[in-house]
Structures are given as structure tokens and as C-alpha cells.
Amino acid sequence: MPKKIKLGILGGGGDSLIGVLHRIASHINDNYEIVGAVFNPDLGESIKFAKEIDIPTNRIYNDFETLVEEELKLPKEERIQVCSILTPNFLHFPMAKKLLENGFHVICEKPMTTTYDEAKILQKLLDKSNLVFAVTHTYTGYPMTRQMREMIKSGALGKIQKVDAQYYQGWINPIIHDKSKRGSTWRLDPEKSGISCCMGDIGVHAFNMIEFTTGLQIKSILADLNYLYDDNKMDIDGTVLVRFEGNAKGVIRSSQIATGEENGLTIAVYGDKGALKWEQENPNFLYAMSDDKPVQIYKPGHAYNSELSLDGTKLPPGHPEGIFDAMANIYLGVARAIRGEKYNSGEFPTMNDGVRGLNFIESTVKSHQQGNSWVNLIK
């Protein structure tokens, strides 16, 4: 087996959920070794955290700029090959840009940047390079969403007629109703989060899931966003109507004030021959429906699944896999790409998905601000 890929981590220290998700995912398939990091803006905290998770501290750097500068001084076979960007949104673009300019592969949390223009700048940089850039839309890593993608690609549903994607959470309720709290979280600060909270954070996942599973590109959208309070600058709820080429239509429903909801991402795709439905909170079940047959349930690990689905399954049937495994499948695909190995285009979201995501986010806000009018997404 080739030597492990040398991985650097930016952000994700302390009790960060996204940090532990990425670190564990990088280890699951034995492809990566974390060799350097800036876990925290405070060097002392970064070193302390590195010791807690048993990572050598000699390449824990004071800041991002120092990491790039010092790593470039090392022999190529020793330096970091790929960096995972796990910071608040406003840092994604400057970090990704500098990494690409200096020859590092990138794994970036979504949204890839805070503006569509920034995303296009990164795209131009990547096009001039021979580097790998992944955006961690984690839910594309589940075996059953991959099975959904392959079944739709094979024509199992016939012509797509309707798509319904929902992403409901309730986590922001304790914050949004307290004026002092909603003014202190970075998620509701446009300077740090970008122009959208709900659509920028979770609505974009639903958007990505639609395009990932159906293979279709959304052509235009009409958005109605909810800010709830006049002094709140960021959307925390919204509904988006979507149109595809031809006559297919759909809806994205996204909320962070859906009281009692946890992580309710669901997607249903309806064709003229049948339909498929998947729920993130029950990720090992893919429901196949039709007008003339009982509902069928597809589960991971069985020989009836596609090669892409089985490649993302690590355990025998009946052994539940979850979010760590889904993220690990993305890291596995990136490892194959970095090593120049053959891989399926569905193994990890690319910069193109990141650019499309920013196009969607900005278009939803534009549609809402223009009085809930239709806005075309740029191809």
C-alpha cells in the first residue's frame, strides 16, 4: 500500500464537532497521517489540543501563514500534501487560495467561500494546476445516497418529474429569540458567515444532494426567506422553488427554527416510472416506490447494490454505518485522486460543486430581496 498521505488541519480544535468528524474520517481507511496543524488562533491552545489527541507538536504552527511558509522549506516527501480547512466561513477563501497557489491539495468545508466571485477565483486557480480540491458535502458519502445516484443514472425512475428536498434543524431556537445571543454568534454575522445563514449552512446541502443524486442541474430558483426579527441580518428559515431543464420542478425546504428537529435532511425524487426516498437520520434505508408494486427497501452491503455504493460500505449487511463513515468515503476518494488512481466521479464533491453552491446561496438571497422573483443560476 502506498505511504500515508500527509495531512494538515486548519481549525477544528477543542470540542469542534466538525474537527473530530474530519480527523476520525481521515483515519478510517488508513490513508492519511496528520502531520501539521493550526487548530486554534492561540498557539498555546493548539499545542495543548495536539497533545490531547496525541499528535506531535513540532509542526503545530502559530498561524496559517507560518504553516505554509515552514512546510515549503521541508523536502517534498516530508511536507504536508493536503490541508483540510475547518474554520469559520470567512477564512475559507484566503486559506484555499494560498494553498492552491503554493501547490497544496485542499479539502474544504462548505460553503467553499463566502461569495460567488471568490469561488470563481478559486476555480481559475485550480484550472491552472494539477491539484485536487474537495468540498465536504458529507451526505454524498453515504452508501445509500450513492446507490440512489446510480439507480437514477441507470434510468430506474424514468424521466424525472419532481424533486423534494428538506433540511430541518431546530438548533438556533435558543439563540435567535435572545437579542444578545443572536448578536454574538458568528453564524449570524455576515462578516464571518457570508450573506446567508440557513441556506448557506444547510440549504446548500439539500441543493447539492439534488444535483448529486439526479445528475440534473437546477436552472432557476424562487426563494422566500425568513429572518424572524428585524434586527437579524441572516436568514434562519426558507423555502426555495426550483426548476430544471425541461418540465421537471422541485422544492427545497430548509430551516434552523424547526422546533424539535435534529438533523432532518431528506430527499425524494419522483420519475414517471418510480420514485426513491432517503432520510439522513435513517441513512441505511433507501425506499423505492412505484404505482404498481409494494415499497422496496434497499440496504447497504448487499450484492444488489451498485459498485459505487458497495465501495463505500465497510461492514457486512445489518451493521449500521453513519456520518463518520460517510465523511471517510469522501476522504478515500480524495486519496485516490491525489495518488492518481482510478475513481468514480461520485466519490467526492469537487470545486465545481462548491462554485454551484455559492451560486445557489447568492441566488436565493437575490430572489428574496427582489420580491420573491425567479432568478437564473449561471451554468
Coordinates of C-alpha atoms in Angstrom, one line a residue:
M1 CA 0.0 0.0 0.0
P2 CA 1.3 3.5 -0.8
K3 CA 2.7 5.6 2.1
K4 CA 0.1 7.6 4.0
I5 CA -0.8 11.0 2.7
K6 CA 0.5 13.8 4.9
L7 CA -2.5 15.8 6.1
G8 CA -2.6 19.3 7.7
I9 CA -5.6 20.6 9.7
L10 CA -6.7 24.2 9.8
G11 CA -9.3 24.8 12.6
G12 CA -11.4 22.1 14.2
G13 CA -9.7 22.2 17.6
G14 CA -11.3 21.8 21.1
D15 CA -14.8 20.4 21.1
S16 CA -15.5 21.2 17.5
L17 CA -17.9 18.6 16.0
I18 CA -16.6 19.1 12.5
G19 CA -13.0 18.7 13.8
V20 CA -13.5 15.3 15.3
L21 CA -15.5 14.2 12.2
H22 CA -12.7 15.0 9.8
R23 CA -10.0 13.6 12.0
I24 CA -11.7 10.3 12.5
A25 CA -12.8 10.1 8.9
S26 CA -9.2 10.6 7.7
H27 CA -8.0 7.7 9.8
I28 CA -10.8 5.2 8.9
N29 CA -9.3 3.8 5.7
D30 CA -5.7 4.2 6.8
N31 CA -4.8 6.6 4.0
Y32 CA -3.8 9.8 5.9
E33 CA -1.4 10.9 8.7
I34 CA -2.0 14.2 10.4
V35 CA 1.5 15.8 10.5
G36 CA 0.8 19.5 11.0
A37 CA -1.9 21.9 12.1
V38 CA -3.2 25.2 13.3
F39 CA -6.1 24.1 15.5
N40 CA -6.7 27.4 17.2
P41 CA -5.7 31.1 16.7
D42 CA -3.9 30.7 20.1
L43 CA -0.7 28.7 19.7
G44 CA -0.8 27.5 23.3
E45 CA -4.3 26.2 22.8
S46 CA -3.3 24.5 19.5
I47 CA -0.3 22.8 21.2
K48 CA -2.4 21.7 24.2
F49 CA -5.0 20.2 21.9
A50 CA -2.4 18.4 19.8
K51 CA -1.1 16.8 23.0
E52 CA -4.6 15.7 23.9
I53 CA -5.1 13.9 20.7
D54 CA -1.5 12.6 20.6
I55 CA -0.2 14.5 17.6
P56 CA 3.5 15.6 17.6
T57 CA 3.8 19.3 18.4
N58 CA 6.8 20.1 16.3
R59 CA 4.6 21.1 13.4
I60 CA 1.9 22.9 15.2
Y61 CA 2.2 26.4 13.9
N62 CA 1.4 29.8 15.3
D63 CA -0.8 30.7 12.3
F64 CA -1.8 29.6 8.8
E65 CA 0.8 31.8 7.0
T66 CA 3.6 30.3 9.1
L67 CA 2.3 26.8 8.3
V68 CA 2.6 27.4 4.6
E69 CA 6.0 29.1 4.9
E70 CA 7.6 26.4 7.1
E71 CA 6.1 23.5 5.2
L72 CA 7.5 24.7 1.9
K73 CA 11.0 24.7 3.5
L74 CA 10.7 20.9 4.0
P75 CA 11.7 18.3 1.4
K76 CA 8.7 17.5 -0.8
E77 CA 8.5 13.9 0.6
E78 CA 8.1 15.3 4.1
R79 CA 5.8 18.3 3.8
I80 CA 2.0 18.4 4.1
Q81 CA 0.4 17.2 0.8
V82 CA -3.2 18.2 1.5
C83 CA -4.9 20.6 4.0
S84 CA -8.4 20.3 5.5
I85 CA -10.0 23.7 6.1
L86 CA -12.4 23.5 9.0
T87 CA -12.5 27.2 10.0
P88 CA -15.4 29.6 10.1
N89 CA -16.6 30.5 6.6
F90 CA -14.8 33.8 6.1
L91 CA -11.4 32.1 6.3
H92 CA -12.1 29.5 3.6
F93 CA -11.3 31.7 0.6
P94 CA -7.9 33.2 1.7
M95 CA -6.7 29.9 3.0
A96 CA -7.8 27.9 0.0
K97 CA -6.3 30.5 -2.4
K98 CA -2.9 30.5 -0.7
L99 CA -2.8 26.7 -0.5
L100 CA -3.6 26.3 -4.2
E101 CA -1.0 29.0 -5.1
N102 CA 1.6 27.0 -3.2
G103 CA 0.9 23.6 -4.5
F104 CA -1.2 22.0 -1.7
H105 CA -4.2 19.8 -2.4
V106 CA -7.3 21.1 -0.5
I107 CA -10.3 19.5 1.4
C108 CA -12.6 22.3 2.3
E109 CA -15.7 22.5 4.5
K110 CA -18.8 24.1 2.8
P111 CA -19.6 26.7 1.8
M112 CA -16.4 26.8 -0.1
T113 CA -16.2 30.7 0.1
T114 CA -18.5 33.5 1.3
T115 CA -19.1 34.9 -2.2
Y116 CA -19.6 33.5 -5.7
D117 CA -16.9 35.8 -7.1
E118 CA -14.4 34.3 -4.6
A119 CA -15.5 30.8 -5.7
K120 CA -14.8 31.7 -9.4
I121 CA -11.3 32.9 -8.5
L122 CA -10.5 29.6 -6.9
Q123 CA -11.9 27.8 -9.9
K124 CA -9.5 29.7 -12.2
L125 CA -6.5 28.8 -9.9
L126 CA -7.5 25.2 -9.8
D127 CA -7.9 25.0 -13.6
K128 CA -4.2 26.1 -13.9
S129 CA -3.0 23.5 -11.5
N130 CA -2.8 19.7 -11.3
L131 CA -4.2 19.7 -7.8
V132 CA -7.2 18.0 -6.1
F133 CA -9.9 20.1 -4.4
A134 CA -12.8 18.5 -2.5
V135 CA -15.7 20.2 -0.8
T136 CA -17.1 18.1 2.1
H137 CA -20.8 17.8 1.3
T138 CA -20.7 14.8 3.7
Y139 CA -24.0 13.2 2.8
T140 CA -22.8 12.3 -0.7
G141 CA -20.6 9.7 1.1
Y142 CA -23.5 7.6 2.4
P143 CA -23.7 4.2 0.6
M144 CA -27.5 4.7 0.0
T145 CA -27.2 8.2 -1.5
R146 CA -24.6 6.7 -3.8
Q147 CA -27.0 3.9 -4.6
M148 CA -29.7 6.4 -5.3
R149 CA -27.4 8.3 -7.7
E150 CA -26.5 5.1 -9.6
M151 CA -30.1 3.9 -9.8
I152 CA -31.3 7.3 -11.2
K153 CA -28.3 7.3 -13.6
S154 CA -29.3 3.8 -14.9
G155 CA -32.9 5.1 -15.7
A156 CA -34.7 3.2 -12.9
L157 CA -37.0 6.1 -12.3
G158 CA -37.5 7.1 -15.9
K159 CA -38.0 10.8 -16.7
I160 CA -37.6 12.9 -13.5
Q161 CA -40.7 14.9 -12.8
K162 CA -40.5 16.2 -9.2
V163 CA -37.8 16.6 -6.6
D164 CA -38.5 17.4 -2.9
A165 CA -35.5 18.1 -0.6
Q166 CA -35.9 19.1 3.1
Y167 CA -33.3 20.0 5.7
Y168 CA -34.8 20.9 9.1
Q169 CA -33.0 21.7 12.3
G170 CA -34.1 23.5 15.5
W171 CA -30.7 24.3 17.0
I172 CA -30.8 28.1 16.6
N173 CA -34.1 28.5 18.6
P174 CA -32.3 29.1 21.9
I175 CA -30.2 31.7 20.2
I176 CA -32.4 33.6 17.8
H177 CA -35.0 34.6 20.5
D178 CA -32.4 36.2 22.7
K179 CA -31.2 39.5 21.2
S180 CA -27.8 39.4 22.9
K181 CA -27.2 35.9 21.8
R182 CA -28.2 36.4 18.2
G183 CA -25.8 39.3 18.1
S184 CA -22.8 37.3 19.3
T185 CA -22.7 34.0 17.3
W186 CA -20.6 34.0 14.1
R187 CA -23.2 32.0 12.3
L188 CA -25.5 35.2 12.3
D189 CA -22.6 37.6 11.5
P190 CA -22.4 38.4 7.7
E191 CA -18.8 39.4 8.1
K192 CA -17.9 35.9 9.2
S193 CA -20.6 33.7 7.7
G194 CA -21.4 35.3 4.4
I195 CA -24.8 36.6 3.2
S196 CA -26.8 33.6 4.4
C197 CA -27.1 31.5 7.5
C198 CA -29.8 28.9 6.8
M199 CA -29.3 28.5 3.0
G200 CA -25.6 29.0 3.3
D201 CA -25.2 26.3 6.1
I202 CA -27.8 23.6 5.4
G203 CA -29.9 24.7 2.4
V204 CA -26.9 24.3 0.2
H205 CA -26.6 20.7 1.4
A206 CA -30.1 20.0 0.1
F207 CA -29.2 21.8 -3.2
N208 CA -26.1 19.7 -3.6
M209 CA -28.0 16.5 -2.8
I210 CA -30.5 17.2 -5.5
E211 CA -27.8 17.7 -8.2
F212 CA -25.7 14.8 -6.8
T213 CA -28.4 12.2 -6.9
T214 CA -30.4 13.3 -10.0
G215 CA -27.5 14.3 -12.2
L216 CA -29.6 17.3 -13.2
Q217 CA -28.6 20.9 -12.8
I218 CA -31.0 23.4 -11.3
K219 CA -31.7 26.1 -13.8
S220 CA -33.6 28.7 -11.8
I221 CA -34.9 29.3 -8.3
L222 CA -37.5 31.4 -6.4
A223 CA -36.8 31.9 -2.7
D224 CA -38.9 33.1 0.2
L225 CA -36.6 33.5 3.3
N226 CA -37.4 34.1 6.9
Y227 CA -35.3 36.3 9.2
L228 CA -37.8 36.3 12.0
Y229 CA -36.6 39.5 13.7
D230 CA -36.0 42.9 12.1
D231 CA -32.5 43.3 13.6
N232 CA -31.4 39.8 12.4
K233 CA -29.4 40.1 9.2
M234 CA -29.3 36.4 8.3
D235 CA -32.0 34.0 7.1
I236 CA -32.7 31.2 9.5
D237 CA -35.5 29.6 7.5
G238 CA -36.7 29.5 3.9
T239 CA -38.4 27.7 1.0
V240 CA -37.0 27.6 -2.5
L241 CA -38.9 26.6 -5.6
V242 CA -36.5 25.1 -8.2
R243 CA -36.8 24.4 -12.0
F244 CA -34.7 22.2 -14.1
E245 CA -34.3 22.0 -17.9
G246 CA -37.5 20.7 -19.4
N247 CA -40.6 20.4 -17.3
A248 CA -39.2 18.9 -14.0
K249 CA -39.6 21.1 -10.9
G250 CA -38.9 20.8 -7.2
V251 CA -38.7 22.4 -3.8
I252 CA -36.0 22.9 -1.1
R253 CA -37.3 23.5 2.4
S254 CA -34.7 24.4 4.9
S255 CA -35.0 25.7 8.5
Q256 CA -32.9 26.2 11.7
I257 CA -36.0 27.1 13.7
A258 CA -38.0 23.9 13.1
T259 CA -38.6 23.2 16.8
G260 CA -37.6 19.7 17.9
E261 CA -35.9 18.8 14.7
E262 CA -32.4 17.4 14.9
N263 CA -30.7 16.9 11.5
G264 CA -33.7 16.2 9.3
L265 CA -32.2 16.0 5.8
T266 CA -34.5 14.1 3.4
I267 CA -34.7 13.8 -0.4
A268 CA -37.3 12.3 -2.6
V269 CA -37.0 12.0 -6.4
Y270 CA -40.1 11.2 -8.5
G271 CA -39.9 9.9 -12.0
D272 CA -42.5 8.6 -14.5
K273 CA -41.6 5.0 -13.7
G274 CA -40.9 5.2 -9.9
A275 CA -39.5 7.1 -7.0
L276 CA -36.7 7.0 -4.5
K277 CA -36.6 8.5 -1.0
W278 CA -33.8 8.8 1.6
E279 CA -33.6 10.2 5.1
Q280 CA -30.3 11.2 6.8
E281 CA -31.5 10.2 10.2
N282 CA -32.2 6.7 8.9
P283 CA -29.3 6.6 6.4
N284 CA -29.2 2.8 5.8
F285 CA -32.7 2.7 4.2
L286 CA -33.4 3.7 0.6
Y287 CA -37.0 3.5 -0.3
A288 CA -38.0 2.6 -3.8
M289 CA -41.7 3.3 -4.7
S290 CA -43.9 2.8 -7.7
D291 CA -47.6 2.8 -8.5
D292 CA -48.0 -0.9 -9.1
K293 CA -45.6 -2.6 -6.6
P294 CA -45.1 -2.6 -2.8
V295 CA -42.4 -0.3 -1.4
Q296 CA -38.9 -1.9 -1.7
I297 CA -36.2 -1.1 0.8
Y298 CA -32.5 -1.1 -0.2
K299 CA -29.9 -1.5 2.5
P300 CA -26.1 -1.2 2.4
G301 CA -23.7 -4.1 1.9
H302 CA -25.9 -6.4 -0.3
A303 CA -24.8 -7.6 -3.7
Y304 CA -27.8 -6.0 -5.4
N305 CA -26.3 -2.5 -4.7
S306 CA -24.1 -0.6 -7.2
E307 CA -20.3 -0.8 -7.3
L308 CA -20.2 2.8 -6.0
S309 CA -22.4 2.0 -3.1
L310 CA -20.5 -1.2 -2.2
D311 CA -17.2 0.7 -2.4
G312 CA -18.5 3.0 0.4
T313 CA -19.7 0.1 2.6
K314 CA -17.2 -1.2 5.2
L315 CA -19.3 -3.6 7.2
P316 CA -21.5 -6.7 6.4
P317 CA -25.2 -6.1 6.0
G318 CA -27.1 -5.2 9.2
H319 CA -24.1 -3.4 10.8
P320 CA -25.1 0.3 10.9
E321 CA -22.7 2.9 9.4
G322 CA -23.0 6.6 9.9
I323 CA -21.7 10.1 9.5
F324 CA -18.1 9.2 10.2
D325 CA -18.1 6.5 7.6
A326 CA -19.8 8.9 5.1
M327 CA -17.0 11.5 5.5
A328 CA -14.4 8.8 5.4
N329 CA -15.7 7.8 2.0
I330 CA -15.0 11.3 0.8
Y331 CA -11.5 11.2 2.2
L332 CA -11.0 7.8 0.5
G333 CA -12.0 9.3 -2.9
V334 CA -9.7 12.3 -2.4
A335 CA -6.8 9.9 -1.5
R336 CA -7.3 8.0 -4.8
A337 CA -7.4 11.3 -6.7
I338 CA -4.2 12.5 -5.1
R339 CA -2.4 9.3 -5.8
G340 CA -3.6 9.3 -9.4
E341 CA -5.7 6.2 -9.0
K342 CA -8.9 5.5 -10.9
Y343 CA -12.0 6.7 -9.0
N344 CA -15.7 7.3 -9.6
S345 CA -16.8 10.9 -10.1
G346 CA -19.4 10.4 -7.3
E347 CA -16.7 9.6 -4.7
F348 CA -16.2 13.2 -3.6
P349 CA -17.7 16.6 -4.3
T350 CA -15.4 18.9 -6.3
M351 CA -14.8 22.6 -6.6
N352 CA -17.5 22.6 -9.3
D353 CA -20.0 21.7 -6.5
G354 CA -18.5 24.4 -4.4
V355 CA -19.0 27.0 -7.1
R356 CA -22.5 25.8 -7.8
G357 CA -23.3 26.0 -4.1
L358 CA -22.2 29.7 -3.9
N359 CA -24.2 30.4 -7.0
F360 CA -27.3 28.9 -5.3
I361 CA -26.7 30.7 -2.0
E362 CA -26.4 34.2 -3.6
S363 CA -29.3 33.5 -5.9
T364 CA -31.6 32.6 -3.1
V365 CA -30.9 35.9 -1.3
K366 CA -31.2 37.8 -4.6
S367 CA -34.5 36.2 -5.3
H368 CA -35.9 37.1 -1.8
Q369 CA -34.6 40.7 -2.0
Q370 CA -36.2 41.2 -5.4
G371 CA -39.6 40.4 -4.0
N372 CA -39.5 36.6 -4.4
S373 CA -38.8 36.6 -8.1
W374 CA -37.3 33.9 -10.3
V375 CA -33.5 34.0 -10.7
N376 CA -31.5 32.0 -13.2
L377 CA -28.4 30.1 -11.9
I378 CA -25.3 30.5 -14.1
K379 CA -24.1 27.3 -15.6

